[in-house]
Amino acid sequence: MMVYQPEKLKVSKEILEQMNPKPKVLIELGTYVGNSAVAWGAILKEINSGKSDGVKVYGMELEPNMAKIASDFVDLAGLSDCVEVVQGQSSDSLRKLKQEGKIDKIDVLFIDHWEKFYLSDLQLCEDLGILRKGTVVIADNTDMPGAPDYLKYLESGGRPGKIKYESKILVTDSKGPVSGHHKFHEIALY
Ligand SMILES: C[S@@+](CC[C@H](N)C(=O)[O-])C[C@H]1O[C@@H](n2cnc3c(N)ncnc32)[C@H](O)[C@@H]1O
């Protein structure tokens, strides 16, 4: 299934609700038709007392057709004030948003594109300086089909002198038609 499953969203929402200060800026790598981008926008607004002040979700999507559908879905959901779909290769989009001054430090990074890009894009976020102490990184599908290099990197603590990661593994409800491991990584220290 291509979309981030409801039970994983529920667990993720609980994590975001516990963040202090309240999360406002989220980058999503892999938006597809906008299901999770819309969910993130609604969740962040709810956490911020229904206000969209400073709330921003950047959903990055490679495929132009998918990006267009996602953008339309965001409009339909009434979230175009706080959710923006950025079409293109995620690495290019990350660099562009940083260069344009649209992003500085982000609160949440959600990784859900192709697993071969998980590690390189995480390291790019480090290099761009957009992660801060306390930024939460949530990655889907780390087990199946899996992103072994990404997991190994986090388990080894990251690059010396860079960010130190504190990883938590959450397992979602195994009942129902979908289940699986949900890996959740929180950046604890620089
Ligand atoms: C699993 S789907 C995303 C599902 C979405 N997060 C949801 O839950 O609704 C993965 C998407 O990532 C996109 N993608 C893959 N590699 C990408 C890249 N390097 N940059 C941007 N998007 C990418 C694919 O086109 C695909 O639409």
mmCIF file of C-alpha atoms and ligand atoms in Angstrom:
data_model
loop_
_atom_site.group_PDB
_atom_site.id
_atom_site.type_symbol
_atom_site.label_atom_id
_atom_site.label_comp_id
_atom_site.label_asym_id
_atom_site.label_seq_id
_atom_site.Cartn_x
_atom_site.Cartn_y
_atom_site.Cartn_z
ATOM 1 C CA MET A 1 0.000 0.000 0.000
ATOM 2 C CA MET A 2 1.383 3.376 -1.015
ATOM 3 C CA VAL A 3 -0.098 5.547 1.716
ATOM 4 C CA TYR A 4 1.007 5.912 5.318
ATOM 5 C CA GLN A 5 -1.405 3.717 7.209
ATOM 6 C CA PRO A 6 -3.938 5.142 9.692
ATOM 7 C CA GLU A 7 -2.556 3.307 12.719
ATOM 8 C CA LYS A 8 0.913 4.670 11.993
ATOM 9 C CA LEU A 9 -0.524 8.168 11.666
ATOM 10 C CA LYS A 10 -2.189 7.701 15.043
ATOM 11 C CA VAL A 11 1.108 6.748 16.691
ATOM 12 C CA SER A 12 2.895 9.609 14.928
ATOM 13 C CA LYS A 13 0.256 12.083 16.069
ATOM 14 C CA GLU A 14 0.778 11.011 19.688
ATOM 15 C CA ILE A 15 4.511 11.608 19.307
ATOM 16 C CA LEU A 16 3.976 15.055 17.821
ATOM 17 C CA GLU A 17 1.502 15.960 20.568
ATOM 18 C CA GLN A 18 4.200 15.292 23.170
ATOM 19 C CA MET A 19 6.690 17.680 21.554
ATOM 20 C CA ASN A 20 7.617 20.848 23.395
ATOM 21 C CA PRO A 21 7.659 23.418 21.857
ATOM 22 C CA LYS A 22 4.722 22.442 19.688
ATOM 23 C CA PRO A 23 5.788 21.351 16.205
ATOM 24 C CA LYS A 24 4.971 23.729 13.369
ATOM 25 C CA VAL A 25 7.227 22.973 10.420
ATOM 26 C CA LEU A 26 7.276 19.535 8.818
ATOM 27 C CA ILE A 27 8.988 18.293 5.680
ATOM 28 C CA GLU A 28 7.615 15.210 3.999
ATOM 29 C CA LEU A 29 9.790 13.295 1.537
ATOM 30 C CA GLY A 30 7.382 11.440 -0.775
ATOM 31 C CA THR A 31 3.866 12.851 -1.018
ATOM 32 C CA TYR A 32 2.221 10.682 -3.694
ATOM 33 C CA VAL A 33 -1.390 11.945 -3.976
ATOM 34 C CA GLY A 34 -1.300 13.937 -0.750
ATOM 35 C CA ASN A 35 -2.911 11.624 1.798
ATOM 36 C CA SER A 36 -0.300 12.033 4.507
ATOM 37 C CA ALA A 37 0.487 15.666 3.614
ATOM 38 C CA VAL A 38 -3.155 16.572 4.266
ATOM 39 C CA ALA A 39 -3.098 14.533 7.475
ATOM 40 C CA TRP A 40 0.071 16.290 8.694
ATOM 41 C CA GLY A 41 -1.439 19.689 7.942
ATOM 42 C CA ALA A 42 -4.587 18.843 9.916
ATOM 43 C CA ILE A 43 -2.565 17.354 12.799
ATOM 44 C CA LEU A 44 -0.212 20.330 13.092
ATOM 45 C CA LYS A 45 -3.135 22.752 13.016
ATOM 46 C CA GLU A 46 -4.929 20.785 15.710
ATOM 47 C CA ILE A 47 -1.806 20.692 17.898
ATOM 48 C CA ASN A 48 -1.496 24.454 17.464
ATOM 49 C CA SER A 49 -5.050 25.086 18.718
ATOM 50 C CA GLY A 50 -6.596 25.115 15.250
ATOM 51 C CA LYS A 51 -4.423 28.011 14.094
ATOM 52 C CA SER A 52 -2.253 27.888 11.002
ATOM 53 C CA ASP A 53 0.110 30.704 12.144
ATOM 54 C CA GLY A 54 3.618 29.465 11.370
ATOM 55 C CA VAL A 55 2.331 25.984 10.561
ATOM 56 C CA LYS A 56 3.888 24.731 7.346
ATOM 57 C CA VAL A 57 4.078 21.345 5.678
ATOM 58 C CA TYR A 58 6.273 20.961 2.590
ATOM 59 C CA GLY A 59 5.325 17.806 0.727
ATOM 60 C CA MET A 60 7.957 16.762 -1.796
ATOM 61 C CA GLU A 61 6.926 14.670 -4.778
ATOM 62 C CA LEU A 62 8.924 13.643 -7.823
ATOM 63 C CA GLU A 63 6.097 12.752 -10.210
ATOM 64 C CA PRO A 64 4.405 15.831 -11.737
ATOM 65 C CA ASN A 65 1.008 14.100 -12.107
ATOM 66 C CA MET A 66 1.026 12.975 -8.497
ATOM 67 C CA ALA A 67 2.170 16.394 -7.299
ATOM 68 C CA LYS A 68 -0.734 18.033 -9.176
ATOM 69 C CA ILE A 69 -3.275 15.630 -7.658
ATOM 70 C CA ALA A 70 -1.771 16.189 -4.210
ATOM 71 C CA SER A 71 -1.942 19.956 -4.659
ATOM 72 C CA ASP A 72 -5.611 19.734 -5.699
ATOM 73 C CA PHE A 73 -6.326 17.491 -2.719
ATOM 74 C CA VAL A 74 -4.716 20.018 -0.383
ATOM 75 C CA ASP A 75 -6.943 22.767 -1.863
ATOM 76 C CA LEU A 76 -9.999 20.556 -1.499
ATOM 77 C CA ALA A 77 -9.124 19.889 2.130
ATOM 78 C CA GLY A 78 -8.918 23.651 2.757
ATOM 79 C CA LEU A 79 -5.279 23.426 3.823
ATOM 80 C CA SER A 80 -3.533 25.424 1.102
ATOM 81 C CA ASP A 81 -2.594 28.065 3.674
ATOM 82 C CA CYS A 82 -0.304 25.621 5.455
ATOM 83 C CA VAL A 83 0.478 22.719 3.108
ATOM 84 C CA GLU A 84 2.596 23.220 0.000
ATOM 85 C CA VAL A 85 3.398 20.494 -2.499
ATOM 86 C CA VAL A 86 6.854 20.881 -4.029
ATOM 87 C CA GLN A 87 7.353 18.948 -7.252
ATOM 88 C CA GLY A 88 10.802 17.585 -8.053
ATOM 89 C CA GLN A 89 13.583 15.383 -6.746
ATOM 90 C CA SER A 90 13.590 15.706 -2.952
ATOM 91 C CA SER A 91 17.305 16.535 -2.751
ATOM 92 C CA ASP A 92 16.866 19.398 -5.239
ATOM 93 C CA SER A 93 13.752 20.640 -3.445
ATOM 94 C CA LEU A 94 15.475 20.592 -0.040
ATOM 95 C CA ARG A 95 18.391 22.643 -1.390
ATOM 96 C CA LYS A 96 16.019 25.054 -3.154
ATOM 97 C CA LEU A 97 13.825 25.686 -0.096
ATOM 98 C CA LYS A 98 16.912 26.330 2.027
ATOM 99 C CA GLN A 99 18.495 28.645 -0.568
ATOM 100 C CA GLU A 100 15.253 30.592 -0.911
ATOM 101 C CA GLY A 101 15.128 31.010 2.864
ATOM 102 C CA LYS A 102 11.787 29.216 3.076
ATOM 103 C CA ILE A 103 13.089 26.738 5.639
ATOM 104 C CA ASP A 104 15.508 27.160 8.509
ATOM 105 C CA LYS A 105 15.195 24.658 11.361
ATOM 106 C CA ILE A 106 12.418 22.118 11.008
ATOM 107 C CA ASP A 107 10.478 20.349 13.743
ATOM 108 C CA VAL A 108 9.592 17.117 11.972
ATOM 109 C CA LEU A 109 11.054 15.195 9.041
ATOM 110 C CA PHE A 110 8.814 12.479 7.607
ATOM 111 C CA ILE A 111 10.605 10.103 5.248
ATOM 112 C CA ASP A 112 8.367 8.073 2.941
ATOM 113 C CA HIS A 113 9.788 8.182 -0.595
ATOM 114 C CA TRP A 114 12.108 5.532 -2.093
ATOM 115 C CA GLU A 115 14.245 3.760 0.489
ATOM 116 C CA LYS A 116 17.447 4.178 -1.519
ATOM 117 C CA PHE A 117 17.225 7.929 -0.816
ATOM 118 C CA TYR A 118 16.518 7.717 2.938
ATOM 119 C CA LEU A 119 20.125 7.956 4.115
ATOM 120 C CA SER A 120 21.412 10.436 1.539
ATOM 121 C CA ASP A 121 18.467 12.788 2.107
ATOM 122 C CA LEU A 122 18.811 12.565 5.893
ATOM 123 C CA GLN A 123 22.495 13.440 5.573
ATOM 124 C CA LEU A 124 21.606 16.275 3.199
ATOM 125 C CA CYS A 125 19.252 17.661 5.868
ATOM 126 C CA GLU A 126 22.159 17.490 8.336
ATOM 127 C CA ASP A 127 24.473 19.261 5.881
ATOM 128 C CA LEU A 128 21.902 21.969 5.165
ATOM 129 C CA GLY A 129 21.643 22.577 8.922
ATOM 130 C CA ILE A 130 17.885 22.275 9.027
ATOM 131 C CA LEU A 131 17.729 19.711 11.856
ATOM 132 C CA ARG A 132 17.868 20.907 15.437
ATOM 133 C CA LYS A 133 18.113 19.278 18.820
ATOM 134 C CA GLY A 134 14.689 17.732 19.344
ATOM 135 C CA THR A 135 13.731 17.451 15.685
ATOM 136 C CA VAL A 136 11.709 14.291 15.246
ATOM 137 C CA VAL A 137 12.434 12.073 12.260
ATOM 138 C CA ILE A 138 9.794 9.537 11.329
ATOM 139 C CA ALA A 139 10.531 7.013 8.602
ATOM 140 C CA ASP A 140 8.150 4.484 7.117
ATOM 141 C CA ASN A 141 9.016 1.135 5.508
ATOM 142 C CA THR A 142 12.434 0.859 7.118
ATOM 143 C CA ASP A 143 11.976 -2.923 7.474
ATOM 144 C CA MET A 144 10.042 -3.878 4.369
ATOM 145 C CA PRO A 145 11.359 -3.467 1.722
ATOM 146 C CA GLY A 146 13.735 -1.722 4.014
ATOM 147 C CA ALA A 147 16.472 0.852 4.208
ATOM 148 C CA PRO A 148 19.326 -1.105 5.837
ATOM 149 C CA ASP A 149 21.983 1.542 5.257
ATOM 150 C CA TYR A 150 19.733 4.159 6.880
ATOM 151 C CA LEU A 151 19.092 1.944 9.935
ATOM 152 C CA LYS A 152 22.771 1.056 10.267
ATOM 153 C CA TYR A 153 23.681 4.728 10.153
ATOM 154 C CA LEU A 154 21.238 5.604 12.944
ATOM 155 C CA GLU A 155 22.214 2.618 15.052
ATOM 156 C CA SER A 156 25.885 3.605 14.766
ATOM 157 C CA GLY A 157 24.987 7.081 16.037
ATOM 158 C CA GLY A 158 25.581 9.010 12.829
ATOM 159 C CA ARG A 159 28.710 10.760 11.577
ATOM 160 C CA PRO A 160 31.337 11.751 14.146
ATOM 161 C CA GLY A 161 30.997 15.415 15.097
ATOM 162 C CA LYS A 162 27.587 15.672 13.514
ATOM 163 C CA ILE A 163 24.188 14.845 14.949
ATOM 164 C CA LYS A 164 23.731 12.117 17.509
ATOM 165 C CA TYR A 165 20.535 10.130 17.101
ATOM 166 C CA GLU A 166 18.368 8.557 19.713
ATOM 167 C CA SER A 167 16.225 5.894 18.048
ATOM 168 C CA LYS A 168 12.945 4.482 19.170
ATOM 169 C CA ILE A 169 11.195 1.631 17.450
ATOM 170 C CA LEU A 170 7.447 1.613 17.625
ATOM 171 C CA VAL A 171 5.358 -1.345 16.596
ATOM 172 C CA THR A 172 1.883 -0.584 15.379
ATOM 173 C CA ASP A 173 -1.205 -2.653 16.108
ATOM 174 C CA SER A 174 -0.800 -6.027 14.431
ATOM 175 C CA LYS A 175 -4.567 -6.533 14.175
ATOM 176 C CA GLY A 176 -6.382 -5.622 10.992
ATOM 177 C CA PRO A 177 -5.394 -5.803 7.351
ATOM 178 C CA VAL A 178 -2.163 -3.875 7.700
ATOM 179 C CA SER A 179 0.557 -4.101 10.266
ATOM 180 C CA GLY A 180 4.272 -3.840 10.575
ATOM 181 C CA HIS A 181 7.144 -2.215 12.309
ATOM 182 C CA HIS A 182 7.139 1.482 12.492
ATOM 183 C CA LYS A 183 10.560 2.950 13.097
ATOM 184 C CA PHE A 184 10.705 6.276 14.789
ATOM 185 C CA HIS A 185 13.906 8.210 15.294
ATOM 186 C CA GLU A 186 14.333 11.223 17.445
ATOM 187 C CA ILE A 187 17.368 13.414 17.164
ATOM 188 C CA ALA A 188 18.581 13.901 20.713
ATOM 189 C CA LEU A 189 21.875 15.740 20.608
ATOM 190 C CA TYR A 190 24.321 17.426 18.296
HETATM 191 C C1 LIG B 1 5.039 5.681 -0.537
HETATM 192 S S1 LIG B 1 4.656 6.989 -1.618
HETATM 193 C C2 LIG B 1 4.300 8.321 -0.511
HETATM 194 C C3 LIG B 1 3.003 8.151 0.214
HETATM 195 C C4 LIG B 1 2.567 9.357 1.006
HETATM 196 N N1 LIG B 1 3.580 9.754 1.973
HETATM 197 C C5 LIG B 1 1.287 9.063 1.761
HETATM 198 O O1 LIG B 1 1.340 8.375 2.800
HETATM 199 O O2 LIG B 1 0.214 9.514 1.332
HETATM 200 C C6 LIG B 1 6.247 7.427 -2.227
HETATM 201 C C7 LIG B 1 6.258 8.589 -3.187
HETATM 202 O O3 LIG B 1 7.577 9.105 -3.204
HETATM 203 C C8 LIG B 1 7.840 9.612 -4.489
HETATM 204 N N2 LIG B 1 9.299 9.706 -4.633
HETATM 205 C C9 LIG B 1 10.194 8.701 -4.789
HETATM 206 N N3 LIG B 1 11.440 9.167 -4.824
HETATM 207 C C10 LIG B 1 11.358 10.506 -4.681
HETATM 208 C C11 LIG B 1 12.310 11.552 -4.629
HETATM 209 N N4 LIG B 1 13.631 11.305 -4.695
HETATM 210 N N5 LIG B 1 11.877 12.816 -4.464
HETATM 211 C C12 LIG B 1 10.552 13.081 -4.359
HETATM 212 N N6 LIG B 1 9.597 12.122 -4.391
HETATM 213 C C13 LIG B 1 9.993 10.857 -4.554
HETATM 214 C C14 LIG B 1 7.156 8.640 -5.432
HETATM 215 O O4 LIG B 1 6.879 9.233 -6.678
HETATM 216 C C15 LIG B 1 5.900 8.269 -4.634
HETATM 217 O O5 LIG B 1 4.792 9.044 -5.035
#
